[in-house]
mmCIF file of C-alpha atoms and ligand atoms in Angstrom:
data_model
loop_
_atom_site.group_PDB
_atom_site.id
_atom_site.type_symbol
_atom_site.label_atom_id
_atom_site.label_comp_id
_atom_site.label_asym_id
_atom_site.label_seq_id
_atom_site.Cartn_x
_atom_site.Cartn_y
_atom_site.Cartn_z
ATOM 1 C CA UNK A 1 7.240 -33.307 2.665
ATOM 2 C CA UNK A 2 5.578 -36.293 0.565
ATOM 3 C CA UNK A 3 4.152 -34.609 -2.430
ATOM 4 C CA UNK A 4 0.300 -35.205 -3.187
ATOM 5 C CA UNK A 5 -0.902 -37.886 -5.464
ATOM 6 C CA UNK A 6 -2.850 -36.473 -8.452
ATOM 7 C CA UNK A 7 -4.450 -39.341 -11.043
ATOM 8 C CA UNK A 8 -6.743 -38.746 -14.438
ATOM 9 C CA UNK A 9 -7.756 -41.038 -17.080
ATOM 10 C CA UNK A 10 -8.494 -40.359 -20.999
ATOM 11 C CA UNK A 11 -10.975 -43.498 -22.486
ATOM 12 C CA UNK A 12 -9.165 -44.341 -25.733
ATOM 13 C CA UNK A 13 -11.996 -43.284 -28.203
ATOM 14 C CA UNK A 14 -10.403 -41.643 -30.743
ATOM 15 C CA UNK A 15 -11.410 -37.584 -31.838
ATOM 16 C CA UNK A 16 -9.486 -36.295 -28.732
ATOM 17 C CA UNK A 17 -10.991 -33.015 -29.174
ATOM 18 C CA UNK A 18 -10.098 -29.415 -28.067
ATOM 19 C CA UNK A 19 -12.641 -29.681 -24.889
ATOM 20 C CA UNK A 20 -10.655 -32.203 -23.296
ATOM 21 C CA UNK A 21 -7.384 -30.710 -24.081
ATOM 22 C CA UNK A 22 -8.889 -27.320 -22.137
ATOM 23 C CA UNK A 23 -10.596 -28.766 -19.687
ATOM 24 C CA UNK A 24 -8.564 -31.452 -18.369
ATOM 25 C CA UNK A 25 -5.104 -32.822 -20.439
ATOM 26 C CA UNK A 26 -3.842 -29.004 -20.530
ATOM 27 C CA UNK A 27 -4.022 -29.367 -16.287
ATOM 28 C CA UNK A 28 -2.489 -32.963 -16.045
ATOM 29 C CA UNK A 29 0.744 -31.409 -17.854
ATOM 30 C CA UNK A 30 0.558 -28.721 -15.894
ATOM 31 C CA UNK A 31 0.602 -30.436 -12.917
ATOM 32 C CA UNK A 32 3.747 -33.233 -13.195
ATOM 33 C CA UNK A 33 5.908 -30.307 -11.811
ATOM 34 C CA UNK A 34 4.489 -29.967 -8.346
ATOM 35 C CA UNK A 35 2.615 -33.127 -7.939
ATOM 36 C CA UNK A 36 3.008 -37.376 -8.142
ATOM 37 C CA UNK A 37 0.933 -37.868 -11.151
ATOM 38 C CA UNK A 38 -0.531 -40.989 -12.539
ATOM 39 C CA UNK A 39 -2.405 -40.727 -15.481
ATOM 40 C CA UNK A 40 -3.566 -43.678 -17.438
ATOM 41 C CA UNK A 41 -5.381 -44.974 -20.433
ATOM 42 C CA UNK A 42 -9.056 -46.176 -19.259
ATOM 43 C CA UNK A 43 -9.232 -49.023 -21.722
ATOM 44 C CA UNK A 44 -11.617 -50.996 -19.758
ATOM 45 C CA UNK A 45 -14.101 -47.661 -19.791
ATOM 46 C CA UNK A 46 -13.844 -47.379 -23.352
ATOM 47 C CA UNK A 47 -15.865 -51.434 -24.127
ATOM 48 C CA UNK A 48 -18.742 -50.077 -22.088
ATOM 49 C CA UNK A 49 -19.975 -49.180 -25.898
ATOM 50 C CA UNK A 50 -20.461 -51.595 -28.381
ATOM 51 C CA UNK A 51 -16.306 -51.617 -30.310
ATOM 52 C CA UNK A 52 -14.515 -53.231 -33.186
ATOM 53 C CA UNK A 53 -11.471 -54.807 -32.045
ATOM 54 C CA UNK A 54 -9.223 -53.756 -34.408
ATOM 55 C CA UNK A 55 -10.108 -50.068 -34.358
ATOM 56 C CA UNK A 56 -10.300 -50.458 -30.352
ATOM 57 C CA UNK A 57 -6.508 -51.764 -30.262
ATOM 58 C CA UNK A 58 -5.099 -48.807 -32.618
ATOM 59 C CA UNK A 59 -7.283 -45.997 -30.501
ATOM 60 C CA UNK A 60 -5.600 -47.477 -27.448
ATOM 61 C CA UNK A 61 -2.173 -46.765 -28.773
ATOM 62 C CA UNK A 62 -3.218 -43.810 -30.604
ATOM 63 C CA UNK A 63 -4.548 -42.439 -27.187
ATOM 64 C CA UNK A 64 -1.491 -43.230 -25.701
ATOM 65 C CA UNK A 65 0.442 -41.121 -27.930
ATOM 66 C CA UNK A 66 -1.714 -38.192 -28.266
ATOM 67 C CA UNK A 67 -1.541 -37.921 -24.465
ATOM 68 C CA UNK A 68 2.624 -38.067 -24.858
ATOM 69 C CA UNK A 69 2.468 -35.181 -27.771
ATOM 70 C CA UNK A 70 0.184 -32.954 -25.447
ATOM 71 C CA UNK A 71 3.143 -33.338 -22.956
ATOM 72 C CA UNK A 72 2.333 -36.054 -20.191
ATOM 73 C CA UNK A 73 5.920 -37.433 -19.295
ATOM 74 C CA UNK A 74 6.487 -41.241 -18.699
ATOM 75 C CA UNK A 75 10.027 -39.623 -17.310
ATOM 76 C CA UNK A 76 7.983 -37.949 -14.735
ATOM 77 C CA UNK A 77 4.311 -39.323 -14.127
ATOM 78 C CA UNK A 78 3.349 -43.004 -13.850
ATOM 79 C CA UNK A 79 1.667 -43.599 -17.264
ATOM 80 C CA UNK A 80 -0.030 -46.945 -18.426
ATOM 81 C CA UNK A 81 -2.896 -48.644 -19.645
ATOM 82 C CA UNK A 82 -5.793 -49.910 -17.177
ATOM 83 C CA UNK A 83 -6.667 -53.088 -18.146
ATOM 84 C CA UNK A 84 -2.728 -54.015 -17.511
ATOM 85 C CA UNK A 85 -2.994 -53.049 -13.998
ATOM 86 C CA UNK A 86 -5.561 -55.492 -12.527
ATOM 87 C CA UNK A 87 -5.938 -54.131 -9.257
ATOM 88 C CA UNK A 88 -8.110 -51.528 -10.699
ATOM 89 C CA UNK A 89 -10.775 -54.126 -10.662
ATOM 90 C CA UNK A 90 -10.152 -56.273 -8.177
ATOM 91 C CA UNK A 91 -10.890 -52.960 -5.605
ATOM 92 C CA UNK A 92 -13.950 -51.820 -8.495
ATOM 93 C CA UNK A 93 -15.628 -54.981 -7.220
ATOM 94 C CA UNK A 94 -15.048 -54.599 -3.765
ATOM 95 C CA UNK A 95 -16.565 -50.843 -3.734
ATOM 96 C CA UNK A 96 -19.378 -52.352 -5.412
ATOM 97 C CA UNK A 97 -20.721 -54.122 -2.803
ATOM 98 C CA UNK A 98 -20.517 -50.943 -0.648
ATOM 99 C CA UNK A 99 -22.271 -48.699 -3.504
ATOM 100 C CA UNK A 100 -26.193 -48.104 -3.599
ATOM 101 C CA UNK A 101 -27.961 -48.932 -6.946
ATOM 102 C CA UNK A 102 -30.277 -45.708 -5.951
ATOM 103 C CA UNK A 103 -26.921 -43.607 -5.944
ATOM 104 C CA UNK A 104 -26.092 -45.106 -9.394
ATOM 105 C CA UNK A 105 -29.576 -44.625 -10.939
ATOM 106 C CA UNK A 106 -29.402 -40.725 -9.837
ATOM 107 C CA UNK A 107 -26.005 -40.708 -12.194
ATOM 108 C CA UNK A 108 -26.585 -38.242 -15.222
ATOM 109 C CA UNK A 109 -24.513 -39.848 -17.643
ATOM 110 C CA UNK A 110 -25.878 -43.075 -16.926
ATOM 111 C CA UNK A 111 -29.477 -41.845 -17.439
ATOM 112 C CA UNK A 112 -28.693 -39.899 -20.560
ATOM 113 C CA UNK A 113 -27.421 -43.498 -21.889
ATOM 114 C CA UNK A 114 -29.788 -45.958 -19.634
ATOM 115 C CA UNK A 115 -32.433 -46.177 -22.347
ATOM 116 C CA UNK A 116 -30.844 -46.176 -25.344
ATOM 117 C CA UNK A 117 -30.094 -49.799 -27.287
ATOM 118 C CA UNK A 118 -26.912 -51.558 -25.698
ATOM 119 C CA UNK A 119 -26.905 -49.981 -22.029
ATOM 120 C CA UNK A 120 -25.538 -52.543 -20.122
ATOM 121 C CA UNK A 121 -24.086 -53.646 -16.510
ATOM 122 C CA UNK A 122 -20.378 -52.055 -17.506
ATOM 123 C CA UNK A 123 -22.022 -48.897 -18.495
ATOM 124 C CA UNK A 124 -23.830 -48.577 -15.507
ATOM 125 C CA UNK A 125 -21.122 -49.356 -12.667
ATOM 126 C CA UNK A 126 -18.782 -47.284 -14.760
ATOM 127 C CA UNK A 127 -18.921 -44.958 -12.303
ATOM 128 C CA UNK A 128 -17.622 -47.177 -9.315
ATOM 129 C CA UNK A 129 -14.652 -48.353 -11.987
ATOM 130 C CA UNK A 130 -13.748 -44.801 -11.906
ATOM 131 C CA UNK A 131 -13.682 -44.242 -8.275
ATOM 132 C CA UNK A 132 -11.634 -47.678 -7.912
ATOM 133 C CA UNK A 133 -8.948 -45.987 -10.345
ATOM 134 C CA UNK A 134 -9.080 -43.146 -8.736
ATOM 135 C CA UNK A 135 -9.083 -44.531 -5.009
ATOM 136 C CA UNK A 136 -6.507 -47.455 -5.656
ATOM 137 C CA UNK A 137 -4.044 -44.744 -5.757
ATOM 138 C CA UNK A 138 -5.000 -42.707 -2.789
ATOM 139 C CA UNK A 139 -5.186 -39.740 -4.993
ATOM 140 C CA UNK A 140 -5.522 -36.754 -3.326
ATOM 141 C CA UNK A 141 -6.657 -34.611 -7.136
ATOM 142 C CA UNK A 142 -8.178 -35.215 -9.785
ATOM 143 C CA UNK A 143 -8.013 -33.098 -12.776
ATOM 144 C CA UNK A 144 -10.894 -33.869 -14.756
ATOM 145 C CA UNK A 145 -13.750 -31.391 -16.948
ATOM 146 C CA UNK A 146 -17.150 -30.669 -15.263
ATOM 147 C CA UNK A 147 -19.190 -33.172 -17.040
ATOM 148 C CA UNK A 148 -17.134 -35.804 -14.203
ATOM 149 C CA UNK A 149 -17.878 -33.665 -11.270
ATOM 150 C CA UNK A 150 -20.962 -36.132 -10.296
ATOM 151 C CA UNK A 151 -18.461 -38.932 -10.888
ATOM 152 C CA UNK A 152 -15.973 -37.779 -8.630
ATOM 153 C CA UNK A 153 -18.953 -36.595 -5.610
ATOM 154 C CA UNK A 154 -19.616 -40.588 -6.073
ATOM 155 C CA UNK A 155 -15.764 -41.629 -5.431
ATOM 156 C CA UNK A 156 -15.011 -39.302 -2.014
ATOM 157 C CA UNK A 157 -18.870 -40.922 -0.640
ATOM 158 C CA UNK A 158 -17.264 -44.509 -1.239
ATOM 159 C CA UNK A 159 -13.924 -43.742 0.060
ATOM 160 C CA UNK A 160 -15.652 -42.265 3.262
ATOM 161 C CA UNK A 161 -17.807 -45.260 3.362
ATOM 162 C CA UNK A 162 -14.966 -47.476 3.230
ATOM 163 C CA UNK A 163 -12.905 -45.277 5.580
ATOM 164 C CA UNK A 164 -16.085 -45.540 8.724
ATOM 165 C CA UNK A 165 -16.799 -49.419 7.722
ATOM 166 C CA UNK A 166 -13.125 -50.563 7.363
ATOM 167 C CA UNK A 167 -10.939 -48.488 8.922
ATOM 168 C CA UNK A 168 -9.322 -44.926 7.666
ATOM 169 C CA UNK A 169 -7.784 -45.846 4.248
ATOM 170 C CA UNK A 170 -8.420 -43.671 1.119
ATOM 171 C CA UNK A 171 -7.751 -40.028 0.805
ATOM 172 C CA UNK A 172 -11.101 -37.923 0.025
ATOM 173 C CA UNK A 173 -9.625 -36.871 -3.739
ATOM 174 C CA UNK A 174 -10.575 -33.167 -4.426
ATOM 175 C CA UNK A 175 -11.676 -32.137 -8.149
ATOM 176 C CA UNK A 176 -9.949 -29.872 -10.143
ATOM 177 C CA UNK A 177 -11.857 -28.492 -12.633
ATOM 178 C CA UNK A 178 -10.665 -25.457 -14.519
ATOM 179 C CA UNK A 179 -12.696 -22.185 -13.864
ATOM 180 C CA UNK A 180 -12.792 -21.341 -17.352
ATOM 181 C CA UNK A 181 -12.619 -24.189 -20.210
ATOM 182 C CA UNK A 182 -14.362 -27.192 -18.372
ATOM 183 C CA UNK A 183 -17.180 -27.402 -20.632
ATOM 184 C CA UNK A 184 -15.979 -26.517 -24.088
ATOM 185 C CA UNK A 185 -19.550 -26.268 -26.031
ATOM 186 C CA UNK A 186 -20.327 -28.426 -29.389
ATOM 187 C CA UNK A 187 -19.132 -25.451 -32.791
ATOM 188 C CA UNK A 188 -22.798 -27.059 -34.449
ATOM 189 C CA UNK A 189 -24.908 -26.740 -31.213
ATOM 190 C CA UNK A 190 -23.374 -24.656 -28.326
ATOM 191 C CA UNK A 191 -26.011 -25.884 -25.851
ATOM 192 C CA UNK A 192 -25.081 -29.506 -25.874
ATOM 193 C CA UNK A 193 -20.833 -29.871 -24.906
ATOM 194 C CA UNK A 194 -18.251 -30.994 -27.495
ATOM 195 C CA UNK A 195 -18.173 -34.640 -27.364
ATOM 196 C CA UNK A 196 -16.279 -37.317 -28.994
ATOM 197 C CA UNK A 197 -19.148 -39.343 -29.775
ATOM 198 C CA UNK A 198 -21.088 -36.273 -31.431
ATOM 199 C CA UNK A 199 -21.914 -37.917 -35.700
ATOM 200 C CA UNK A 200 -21.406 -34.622 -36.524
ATOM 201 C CA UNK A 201 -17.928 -33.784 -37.093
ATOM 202 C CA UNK A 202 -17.812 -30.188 -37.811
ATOM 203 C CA UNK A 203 -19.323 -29.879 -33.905
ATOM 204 C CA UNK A 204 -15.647 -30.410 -33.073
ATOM 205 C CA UNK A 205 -12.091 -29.686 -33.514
ATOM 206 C CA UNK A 206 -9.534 -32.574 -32.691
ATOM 207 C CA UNK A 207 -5.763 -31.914 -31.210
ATOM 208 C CA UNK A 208 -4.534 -33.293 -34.384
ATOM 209 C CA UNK A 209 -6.590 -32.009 -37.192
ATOM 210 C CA UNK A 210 -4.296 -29.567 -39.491
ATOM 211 C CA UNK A 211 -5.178 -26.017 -40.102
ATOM 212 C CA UNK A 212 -7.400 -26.161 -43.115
ATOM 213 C CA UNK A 213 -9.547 -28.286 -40.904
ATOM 214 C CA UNK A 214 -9.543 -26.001 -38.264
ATOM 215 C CA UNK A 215 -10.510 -22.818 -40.556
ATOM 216 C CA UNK A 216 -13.302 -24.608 -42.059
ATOM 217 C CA UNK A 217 -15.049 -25.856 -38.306
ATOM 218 C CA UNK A 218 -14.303 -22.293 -37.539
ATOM 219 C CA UNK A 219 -16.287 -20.711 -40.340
ATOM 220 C CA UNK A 220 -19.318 -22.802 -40.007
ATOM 221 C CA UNK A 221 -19.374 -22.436 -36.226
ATOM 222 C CA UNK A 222 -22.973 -21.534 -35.225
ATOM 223 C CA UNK A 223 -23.047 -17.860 -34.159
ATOM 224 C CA UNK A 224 -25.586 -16.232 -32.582
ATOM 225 C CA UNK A 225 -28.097 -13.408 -33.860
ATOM 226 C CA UNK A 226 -26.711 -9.581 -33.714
ATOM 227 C CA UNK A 227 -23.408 -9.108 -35.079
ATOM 228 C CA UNK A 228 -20.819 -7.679 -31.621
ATOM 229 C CA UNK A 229 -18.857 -10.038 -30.113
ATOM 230 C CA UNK A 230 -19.407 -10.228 -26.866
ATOM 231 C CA UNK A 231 -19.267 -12.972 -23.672
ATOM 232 C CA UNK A 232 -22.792 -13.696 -22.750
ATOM 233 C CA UNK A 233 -23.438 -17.384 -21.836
ATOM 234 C CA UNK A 234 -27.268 -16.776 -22.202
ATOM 235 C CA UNK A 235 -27.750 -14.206 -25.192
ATOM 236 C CA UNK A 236 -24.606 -15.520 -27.024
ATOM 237 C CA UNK A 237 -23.750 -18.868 -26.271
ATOM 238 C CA UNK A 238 -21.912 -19.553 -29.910
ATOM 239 C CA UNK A 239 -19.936 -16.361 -29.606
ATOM 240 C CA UNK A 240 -18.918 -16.709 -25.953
ATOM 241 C CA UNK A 241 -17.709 -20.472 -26.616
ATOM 242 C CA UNK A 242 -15.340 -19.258 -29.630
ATOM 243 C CA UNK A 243 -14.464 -16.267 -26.891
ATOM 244 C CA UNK A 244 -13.306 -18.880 -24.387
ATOM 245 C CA UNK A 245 -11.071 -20.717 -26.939
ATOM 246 C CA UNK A 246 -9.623 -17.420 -27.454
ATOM 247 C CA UNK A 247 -8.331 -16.619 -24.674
ATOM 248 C CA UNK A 248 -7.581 -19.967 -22.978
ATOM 249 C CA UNK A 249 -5.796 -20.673 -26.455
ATOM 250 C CA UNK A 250 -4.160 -16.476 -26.401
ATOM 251 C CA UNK A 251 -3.613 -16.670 -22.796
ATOM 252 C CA UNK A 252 -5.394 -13.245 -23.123
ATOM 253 C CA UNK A 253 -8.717 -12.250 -20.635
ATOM 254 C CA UNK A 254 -11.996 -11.853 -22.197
ATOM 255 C CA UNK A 255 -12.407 -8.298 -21.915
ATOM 256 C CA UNK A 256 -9.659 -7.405 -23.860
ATOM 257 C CA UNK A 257 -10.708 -10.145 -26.422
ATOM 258 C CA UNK A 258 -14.210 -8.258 -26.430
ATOM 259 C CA UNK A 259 -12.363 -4.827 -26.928
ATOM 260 C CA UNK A 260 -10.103 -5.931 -29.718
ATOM 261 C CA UNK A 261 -12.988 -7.428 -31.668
ATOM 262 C CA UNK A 262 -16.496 -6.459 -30.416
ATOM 263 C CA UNK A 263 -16.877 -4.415 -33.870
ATOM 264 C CA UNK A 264 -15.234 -6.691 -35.717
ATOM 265 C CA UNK A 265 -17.607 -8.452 -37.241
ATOM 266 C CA UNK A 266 -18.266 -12.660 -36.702
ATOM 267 C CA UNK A 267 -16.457 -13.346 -39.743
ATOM 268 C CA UNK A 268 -13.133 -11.615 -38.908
ATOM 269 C CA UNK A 269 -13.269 -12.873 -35.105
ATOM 270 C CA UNK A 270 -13.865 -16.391 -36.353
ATOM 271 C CA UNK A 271 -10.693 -16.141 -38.555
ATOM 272 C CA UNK A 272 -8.998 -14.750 -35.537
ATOM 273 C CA UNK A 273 -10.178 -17.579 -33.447
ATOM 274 C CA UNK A 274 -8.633 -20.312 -36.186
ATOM 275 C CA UNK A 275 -5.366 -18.795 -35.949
ATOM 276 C CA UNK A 276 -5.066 -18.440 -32.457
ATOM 277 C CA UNK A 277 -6.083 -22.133 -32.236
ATOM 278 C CA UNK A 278 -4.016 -23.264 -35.043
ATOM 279 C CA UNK A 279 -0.863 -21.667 -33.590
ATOM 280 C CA UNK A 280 -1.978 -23.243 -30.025
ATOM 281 C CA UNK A 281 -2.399 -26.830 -30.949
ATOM 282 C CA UNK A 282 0.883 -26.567 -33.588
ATOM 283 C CA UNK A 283 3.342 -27.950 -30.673
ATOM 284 C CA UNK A 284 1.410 -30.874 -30.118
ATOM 285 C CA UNK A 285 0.456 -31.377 -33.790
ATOM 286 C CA UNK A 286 4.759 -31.346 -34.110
ATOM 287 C CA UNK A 287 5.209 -33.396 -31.128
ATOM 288 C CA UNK A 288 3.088 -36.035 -32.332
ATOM 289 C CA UNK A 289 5.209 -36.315 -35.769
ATOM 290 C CA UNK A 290 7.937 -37.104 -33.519
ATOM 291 C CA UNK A 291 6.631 -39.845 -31.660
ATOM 292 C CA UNK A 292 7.553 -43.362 -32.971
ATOM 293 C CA UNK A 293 4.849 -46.245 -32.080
ATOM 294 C CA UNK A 294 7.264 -48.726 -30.712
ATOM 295 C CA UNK A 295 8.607 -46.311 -28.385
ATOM 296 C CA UNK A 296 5.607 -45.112 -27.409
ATOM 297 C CA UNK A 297 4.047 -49.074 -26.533
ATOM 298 C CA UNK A 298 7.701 -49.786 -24.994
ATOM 299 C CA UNK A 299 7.133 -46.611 -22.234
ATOM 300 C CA UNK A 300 3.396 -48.220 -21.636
ATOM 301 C CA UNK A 301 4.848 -51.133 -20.823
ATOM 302 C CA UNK A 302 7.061 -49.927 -18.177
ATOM 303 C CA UNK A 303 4.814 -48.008 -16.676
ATOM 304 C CA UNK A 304 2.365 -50.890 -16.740
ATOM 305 C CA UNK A 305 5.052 -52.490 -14.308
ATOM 306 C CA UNK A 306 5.617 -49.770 -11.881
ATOM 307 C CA UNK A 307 1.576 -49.343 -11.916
ATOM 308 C CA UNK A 308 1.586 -52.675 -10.799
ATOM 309 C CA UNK A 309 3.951 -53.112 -7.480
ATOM 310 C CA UNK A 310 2.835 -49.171 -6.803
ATOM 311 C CA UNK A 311 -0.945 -50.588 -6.731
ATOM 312 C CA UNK A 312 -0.227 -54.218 -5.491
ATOM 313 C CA UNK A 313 0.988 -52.521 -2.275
ATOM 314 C CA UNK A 314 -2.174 -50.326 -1.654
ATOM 315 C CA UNK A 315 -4.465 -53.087 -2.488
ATOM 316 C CA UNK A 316 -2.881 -55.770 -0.069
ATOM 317 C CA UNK A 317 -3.882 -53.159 2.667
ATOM 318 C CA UNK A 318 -7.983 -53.331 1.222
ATOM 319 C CA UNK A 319 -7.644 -56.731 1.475
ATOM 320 C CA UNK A 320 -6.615 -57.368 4.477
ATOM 321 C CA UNK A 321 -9.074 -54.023 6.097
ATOM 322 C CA UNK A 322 -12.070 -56.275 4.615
ATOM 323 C CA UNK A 323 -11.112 -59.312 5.994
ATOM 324 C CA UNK A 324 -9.734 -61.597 3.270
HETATM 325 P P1 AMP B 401 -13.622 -38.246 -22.290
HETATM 326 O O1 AMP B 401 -13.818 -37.588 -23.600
HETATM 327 O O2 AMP B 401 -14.933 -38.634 -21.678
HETATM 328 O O3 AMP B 401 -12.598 -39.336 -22.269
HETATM 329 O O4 AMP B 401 -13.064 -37.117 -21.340
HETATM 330 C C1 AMP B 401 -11.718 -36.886 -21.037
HETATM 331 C C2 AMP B 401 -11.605 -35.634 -20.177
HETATM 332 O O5 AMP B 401 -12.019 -34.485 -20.934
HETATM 333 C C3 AMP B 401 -12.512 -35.663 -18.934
HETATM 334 O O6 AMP B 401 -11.816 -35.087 -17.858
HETATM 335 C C4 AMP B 401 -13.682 -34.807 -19.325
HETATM 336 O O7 AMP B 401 -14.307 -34.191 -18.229
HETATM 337 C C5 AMP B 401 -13.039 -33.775 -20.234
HETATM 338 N N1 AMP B 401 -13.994 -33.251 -21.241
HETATM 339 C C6 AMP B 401 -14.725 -33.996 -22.116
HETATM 340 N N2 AMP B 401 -15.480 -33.202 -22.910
HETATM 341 C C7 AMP B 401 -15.200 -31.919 -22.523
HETATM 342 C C8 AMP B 401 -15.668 -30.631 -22.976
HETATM 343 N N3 AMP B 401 -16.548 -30.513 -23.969
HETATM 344 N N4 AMP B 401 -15.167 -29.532 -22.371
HETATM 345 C C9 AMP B 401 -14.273 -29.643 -21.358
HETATM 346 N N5 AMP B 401 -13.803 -30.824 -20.888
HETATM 347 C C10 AMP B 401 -14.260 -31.947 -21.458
HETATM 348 N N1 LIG B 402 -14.930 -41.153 -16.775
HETATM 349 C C1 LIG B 402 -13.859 -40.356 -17.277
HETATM 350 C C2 LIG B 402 -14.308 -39.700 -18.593
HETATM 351 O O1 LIG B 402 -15.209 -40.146 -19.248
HETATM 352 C C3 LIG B 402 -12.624 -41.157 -17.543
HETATM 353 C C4 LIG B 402 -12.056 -41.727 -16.291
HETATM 354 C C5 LIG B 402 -12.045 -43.035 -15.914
HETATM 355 C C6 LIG B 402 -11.398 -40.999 -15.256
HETATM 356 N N2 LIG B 402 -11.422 -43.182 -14.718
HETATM 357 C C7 LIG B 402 -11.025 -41.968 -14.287
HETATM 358 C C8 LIG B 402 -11.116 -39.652 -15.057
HETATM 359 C C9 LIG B 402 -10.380 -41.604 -13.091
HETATM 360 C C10 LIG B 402 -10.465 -39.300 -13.871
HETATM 361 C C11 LIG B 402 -10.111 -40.259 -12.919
HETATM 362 O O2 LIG B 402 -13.721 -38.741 -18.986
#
C-alpha cells in the first residue's frame, strides 16, 4: 500500500514560538513514521511583509535549523526551501485564475491585515500560494494550527474546482489540527493567540529561549482573578492556557493537573509550569547546539533537488489537463 502524502510549511520569521511547536511542528515529527512527509520552508510567504534582506536570509537558515532540532528528518521527509522549487508558483498562478476575489476578501487573516499600511497583492493571494504548495504535492494531510483552518477550506474548494473543470487530479487534503494545543494563547493577553509578530515579547516563549527566560515570561503571565487553578476557557482564560502547556508539555490530562495544583496557589503553578516547559523544550534547545550551518544549508540543498523532479512530474500533468 502507497503511504499518504502529508506536507506543512513554517514562514521563516524568526521567534518560532511554543504555539507552533504545539500546535503544528510537534505533529509533523510525529508523523514521518507512518506517512510521506514534505515539509518545507515558505520563504516566498514570509516577503508578503515589508523585510530586510540580510535578516530575511539568516531567518531562512535559522528556520531551517530550528525545524531540524525539533526533529524533522531530511533522512526521512522531503525538506527544502520554497522559493527553490519553482513549481510552487508556476501552479499558484494557474489556481489563481480559477479562485474568486469574493472568496479571498471573506479570508480572516487577510482582513485583519487588508487595511493596515503595506497590504499588498502577495499578501492577499497568499492564500492560493498556500493551496498551490499544498496541492502540487497531492497531499492528502496537512498538519497545521487552527488559525490555517480557513486556509486549508480554501485549498480542497480549488482542488475540487480543478478536479470538475480539468479532469480528477488533486487529492482533497484533510486538516490535522491537534484537539488540544492548536491555539496556544498570547502569556500578556490570553484572548488574542501567541504570535510571532506580537512587539511584545514577554506575550511569548520561543523553542530556543534558555530557562531564565522561560521563568521570567512565566511569572509575569497574565492570570486571571480568584486564586484556584482551574481549566475554564471563559472564566479563566490565563490559567487554562498555562494548564494546556502543562499537560501537552507533562503528557499529563488536565484533571489531574487541576487536582495536583488547584490549591496551589498561581505563583507555585506558574513555577511548575516553567519547569515542565523548560525540561520539554531542553532536547531541542540541545539538538540545536549540535547542528552545524553548513550541514544544515548542504541537506536544503538536496532536498531542494528531489523537491524538484518529485514536483516537475506532478506539474507536467496540470499542464497538460489545462491545455498548454
Ligand atoms: P506561522 O507562525 O504562521 O508560520 O505558523 C506556523 C504553524 O504554527 C502553523 O501551522 C500555525 O497554524 C501554527 N501556529 C501559529 N501560531 C499558533 C498558536 N498560537 N497556537 C497554535 N498553533 C499556532
Ligand atoms: N500559511 C501558513 C502559516 O502562516 C504557512 C504555510 C504556507 C503552510 N504554505 C503552507 C502551511 C502549506 C501548511 C501547508 O502558518
Amino acid at each position: 500500500m502507497t503511504k499518504k502524502t502529508v506536507f506543512s510549511g513554517l514562514q521563516p520569521t524568526g521567534n518560532v514560538h511554543i504555539g507552533n511547536y504545539l500546535g503544528a511542528l510537534r505533529n509533523w515529527v510525529a508523523l514521518q513514521d507512518t506517512y510521506d512527509c514534505i515539509y518545507c520552508v515558505v520563504d516566498l510567504h514570509a516577503i508578503t511583509v515589508p523585510l530586510d534582506p540580510a535578516e530575511f536570509h539568516r531567518d531562512r537558515l535559522e528556520a531551517a535549523k530550528v525545524l531540524m532540532a525539533v526533529g524533522v528528518d531530511p533522512e526521512q521527509s522531503l525538506f527544502y526551501f520554497q522559493s527553490q522549487v519553482p513549481q510552487h508558483t508556476e501552479l499558484a498562478w494557474m489556481l489563481g485564475t480559477i479562485t474568486g476575489t469574493g472568496q479571498l476578501n471573506r479570508m480572516t487573516q487577510w482582513k485583519d491585515k487588508a487595511d493596515v499600511a503595506g497590504a499588498n497583492l502577495g499578501l492577499y493571494s497568499y492564500p492560493v500560494l498556500m493551496a498551490a504548495d499544498i496541492l502540487l504535492f497531492r497531499a492528502d494531510a496537512v498538519p497545521v494550527g487552527e488559525d490555517q483552518k480557513q486556509h486549508l477550506e480554501l485549498t480542497r474548494d480549488l482542488a475540487l474546482r480543478f478536479n470538475s473543470r480539468f479532469g480528477e487530479e488533486f487529492p482533497i487534503p484533510d486538516p490535522i489540527i491537534p484537539e488540544h494545543g492548536a491555539r496556544i494563547m498570547s502569556l500578556q493577553d490570553p484572548t488574542s493567540k501567541m504570535s510571532k509578530s506580537d512587539p511584545d515579547e514577554g506575550s511569548r516563549i520561543l523553542i530556543l529561549d534558555d530557562p531564565d527566560t522561560i521563568r521570567k515570561r512565566l511569572k509575569r503571565a497574565v492570570t486571571d482573578s480568584g486564586r484556584d487553578v482551574r481549566h475554564d476557557w471563559e472564566e479563566k482564560p490565563g490559567v487554562s492556557n498555562l494548564i494546556e502547556m502543562m499537560a501537552l508539555f507533562t503528557g499529563g490530562d488536565i484533571a489531574s493537573i487541576e487536582d495536583e495544583y488547584g490549591d496551589a496557589g498561581y505563583g507555585t503553578f506558574k513555577d511548575a509550569v516553567a519547569e515542565a516547559v523548560i525540561e520539554g523544550l531542553a532536547p531541542i534547545r540541545r539538538a540545536y547546539r549540535d547542528l552545524d550551518d553548513a550541514e544544515v544549508a548542504r541537506l536544503m540543498q538536496r532536498g531542494t533537488l528531489d523537491a524538484r523532479t518529485r514536483a516537475e512530474g506532478h506539474q507536467q500533468r496540470v499542464r497538460e489537463l489545462m491545455g498548454f
